[in-house]
Amino acid sequence: MLMRIAGALLAAALAAGCNSVSYDPVPESNFTSRDKQEFSRQSFTNVLPEPEHLRQIVTDPTREKPGTIVVDTQNRWLYFVLPEGKAIRYGVATGKEAFAWSGVAKVGRKEQWPGWTPTEGIHSRMRQAGFRLPSHMPGSAENPLGARALYLYENGRDTLFRIHGTNEPELIGSAVSSGCIRMLNADVIDLFNRTPMGAKVIVM
């Protein structure tokens, strides 16, 4: 299955280079009053990635069932499969090679404006870089997890990998995080609203 999807994603990436890109913005009705309040504090709310990583409706290359999430880490795209052979494609930032995770999981938990508790590994890397992190950061516009988080579970256990928002939208389209999948906050809100608990997630 994964080999089939990988081949389809490669073909889709090659075809994308020949097509014009149109941005399909997330409707403002998706946002809660808390979202609007937090966004009003952000100087980067309107920062957008390169055109190929803007949210758009595309022909589904995955052939997975509607409601499935497929993450193409090589090309920094996340697909949410729609009915009738379509998908929403979002730009993402993914984990650097040393920290990247791949596999099949399910959405085991969903949080709005999630708090962040850095792992000991993250604390260690940040100390080596000369930074100190708090033991816990409550949800806010400054939190690295951004506006929403989908927590990925495998065989009923938390993988410690998430699909979440970001406080660094300029990095969408890059391999920068510690394995997690970052999205624009508007995009992760849209994905969060569409995705039920237990949804299948394939990370390639």
Coordinates of C-alpha atoms in Angstrom, one line a residue:
M1 CA 0.0 0.0 0.0
L2 CA 2.7 2.5 1.0
M3 CA 4.7 1.8 -2.2
R4 CA 1.6 2.4 -4.3
I5 CA 0.9 5.7 -2.5
A6 CA 4.6 6.8 -2.8
G7 CA 4.5 6.3 -6.5
A8 CA 1.3 8.2 -6.9
L9 CA 2.6 11.1 -4.8
L10 CA 5.7 11.3 -6.9
A11 CA 3.6 11.5 -10.1
A12 CA 1.4 14.2 -8.5
A13 CA 4.5 16.2 -7.5
L14 CA 5.8 16.1 -11.1
A15 CA 2.5 17.1 -12.5
A16 CA 2.1 20.0 -10.1
G17 CA 5.2 21.6 -11.6
C18 CA 3.2 21.9 -14.9
N19 CA 0.0 23.3 -13.4
S20 CA -0.9 26.8 -12.2
V21 CA -1.7 27.2 -8.5
S22 CA -4.8 28.9 -7.1
Y23 CA -5.0 29.5 -3.4
D24 CA -8.3 28.3 -1.8
P25 CA -8.4 30.4 1.5
V26 CA -10.0 29.0 4.6
P27 CA -13.3 30.8 5.3
E28 CA -13.3 33.1 8.3
S29 CA -16.4 31.4 9.6
N30 CA -14.1 28.5 10.6
F31 CA -12.6 30.7 13.3
T32 CA -13.8 30.9 16.9
S33 CA -13.7 34.0 19.0
R34 CA -10.6 32.7 20.7
D35 CA -9.0 32.2 17.3
K36 CA -9.7 35.8 16.3
Q37 CA -8.4 37.1 19.6
E38 CA -5.1 35.1 19.3
F39 CA -4.7 36.0 15.6
S40 CA -5.1 39.7 16.4
R41 CA -1.9 39.5 18.5
Q42 CA 0.1 38.0 15.7
S43 CA 2.2 40.1 13.4
F44 CA 2.6 37.2 11.0
T45 CA -1.0 36.2 10.5
N46 CA -1.0 37.0 6.8
V47 CA 2.4 35.4 6.1
L48 CA 2.0 32.8 3.3
P49 CA 4.4 30.1 2.0
E50 CA 5.5 29.7 -1.6
P51 CA 2.6 29.2 -4.1
E52 CA 3.0 25.4 -4.4
H53 CA 2.4 25.1 -0.6
L54 CA -0.9 27.1 -0.5
R55 CA -4.1 25.3 0.3
Q56 CA -5.9 24.1 -2.8
I57 CA -8.3 21.5 -4.2
V58 CA -6.6 18.9 -6.3
T59 CA -7.2 15.6 -8.0
D60 CA -6.6 13.0 -5.3
P61 CA -3.4 11.0 -6.0
T62 CA -3.7 8.7 -3.1
R63 CA -6.8 6.6 -3.9
E64 CA -7.5 6.4 -0.2
K65 CA -11.0 6.6 1.4
P66 CA -12.5 10.0 2.0
G67 CA -11.5 11.3 5.4
T68 CA -8.0 9.8 5.2
I69 CA -5.0 12.1 5.8
V70 CA -1.9 11.4 3.8
V71 CA 1.4 13.3 4.5
D72 CA 3.9 13.5 1.7
T73 CA 7.0 14.5 3.7
Q74 CA 9.3 14.6 0.6
N75 CA 7.3 17.4 -1.1
R76 CA 5.9 18.9 2.2
W77 CA 2.3 18.4 1.3
L78 CA -0.6 17.0 3.4
Y79 CA -3.7 15.6 1.6
F80 CA -7.2 15.3 3.1
V81 CA -9.1 13.0 0.9
L82 CA -12.5 14.2 -0.3
P83 CA -15.2 12.2 -2.2
E84 CA -15.4 12.0 -6.0
G85 CA -11.6 11.8 -6.5
K86 CA -10.7 15.1 -5.0
A87 CA -8.5 16.1 -2.1
I88 CA -7.5 19.2 -0.2
R89 CA -3.7 19.7 -0.4
Y90 CA -2.1 21.8 2.3
G91 CA 1.6 22.9 2.6
V92 CA 3.4 21.6 5.7
A93 CA 6.8 21.7 7.4
T94 CA 8.1 18.3 8.3
G95 CA 10.8 16.8 10.5
K96 CA 14.4 16.9 9.7
E97 CA 15.7 13.6 8.4
A98 CA 17.2 12.6 11.8
F99 CA 13.8 13.1 13.6
A100 CA 11.3 12.2 10.8
W101 CA 8.6 9.5 11.5
S102 CA 6.6 7.6 9.0
G103 CA 3.9 5.0 9.2
V104 CA 0.2 4.5 9.6
A105 CA -1.6 5.9 12.6
K106 CA -5.0 7.2 13.8
V107 CA -6.1 10.5 15.3
G108 CA -6.3 9.6 18.9
R109 CA -6.8 13.1 20.4
K110 CA -7.7 16.6 19.2
E111 CA -7.0 19.8 21.0
Q112 CA -7.8 23.5 20.4
W113 CA -5.0 25.9 21.3
P114 CA -3.0 23.0 22.9
G115 CA -0.4 23.4 25.6
W116 CA 3.1 22.1 24.9
T117 CA 5.3 20.1 27.2
P118 CA 8.7 19.7 25.6
T119 CA 10.3 16.2 25.8
E120 CA 13.6 15.7 27.5
G121 CA 15.2 15.3 24.1
I122 CA 14.0 18.7 23.0
H123 CA 15.2 20.3 26.2
S124 CA 18.6 18.7 25.7
R125 CA 18.9 19.9 22.1
M126 CA 17.8 23.5 23.1
R127 CA 20.3 23.6 26.0
Q128 CA 23.1 22.6 23.6
A129 CA 22.0 25.5 21.4
G130 CA 22.1 27.9 24.3
F131 CA 18.3 28.2 25.0
R132 CA 16.2 27.2 27.9
L133 CA 12.6 26.1 27.5
P134 CA 9.9 26.2 30.2
S135 CA 8.6 22.8 31.4
H136 CA 5.2 23.6 30.0
M137 CA 3.8 26.3 27.7
P138 CA 0.0 27.0 27.7
G139 CA -1.8 27.4 24.4
S140 CA -1.4 30.8 22.8
A141 CA -0.3 32.5 19.6
E142 CA 3.3 32.2 20.8
N143 CA 3.1 28.4 21.4
P144 CA 4.9 26.3 18.8
L145 CA 1.9 24.0 18.5
G146 CA -0.2 26.8 17.2
A147 CA -4.0 26.9 17.0
R148 CA -4.8 23.1 16.8
A149 CA -3.2 19.7 17.3
L150 CA -4.1 16.3 16.1
Y151 CA -2.3 13.6 18.1
L152 CA -1.2 10.5 16.2
Y153 CA -1.7 7.1 17.9
E154 CA -0.4 3.7 16.7
N155 CA -1.9 0.5 18.1
G156 CA -3.6 2.6 20.8
R157 CA -0.4 4.3 22.0
D158 CA 0.6 7.9 21.6
T159 CA 3.4 8.1 19.0
L160 CA 4.4 11.6 20.4
F161 CA 4.1 12.9 16.8
R162 CA 1.4 15.5 16.0
I163 CA -0.1 17.5 13.2
H164 CA -0.3 21.0 14.5
G165 CA -0.2 24.7 13.8
T166 CA 2.8 26.9 14.0
N167 CA 4.2 30.2 15.3
E168 CA 6.7 30.2 12.3
P169 CA 4.5 30.3 9.2
E170 CA 7.5 31.4 7.1
L171 CA 9.0 27.9 7.5
I172 CA 6.0 26.0 5.8
G173 CA 7.5 24.0 2.9
S174 CA 10.7 23.2 4.9
A175 CA 12.1 20.3 6.9
V176 CA 12.6 22.0 10.2
S177 CA 10.7 20.5 13.1
S178 CA 11.5 17.6 15.5
G179 CA 9.5 15.2 13.5
C180 CA 6.0 16.7 13.9
I181 CA 4.0 18.1 11.0
R182 CA 3.4 21.8 11.1
M183 CA 0.7 23.7 9.2
L184 CA -0.4 27.3 8.8
N185 CA -2.8 28.0 11.7
A186 CA -5.8 28.7 9.3
D187 CA -5.0 25.4 7.5
V188 CA -4.8 23.3 10.7
I189 CA -8.1 24.8 11.9
D190 CA -9.7 23.7 8.6
L191 CA -8.2 20.2 8.9
F192 CA -9.2 19.9 12.5
N193 CA -12.8 20.8 11.7
R194 CA -12.9 18.2 8.9
T195 CA -11.2 15.3 10.7
P196 CA -13.0 13.0 13.1
M197 CA -11.5 11.1 16.0
G198 CA -10.0 7.8 14.7
A199 CA -9.3 9.1 11.2
K200 CA -6.6 7.2 9.4
V201 CA -3.3 9.1 8.9
I202 CA -0.5 7.8 6.5
V203 CA 2.9 9.5 6.8
M204 CA 5.2 8.8 3.9

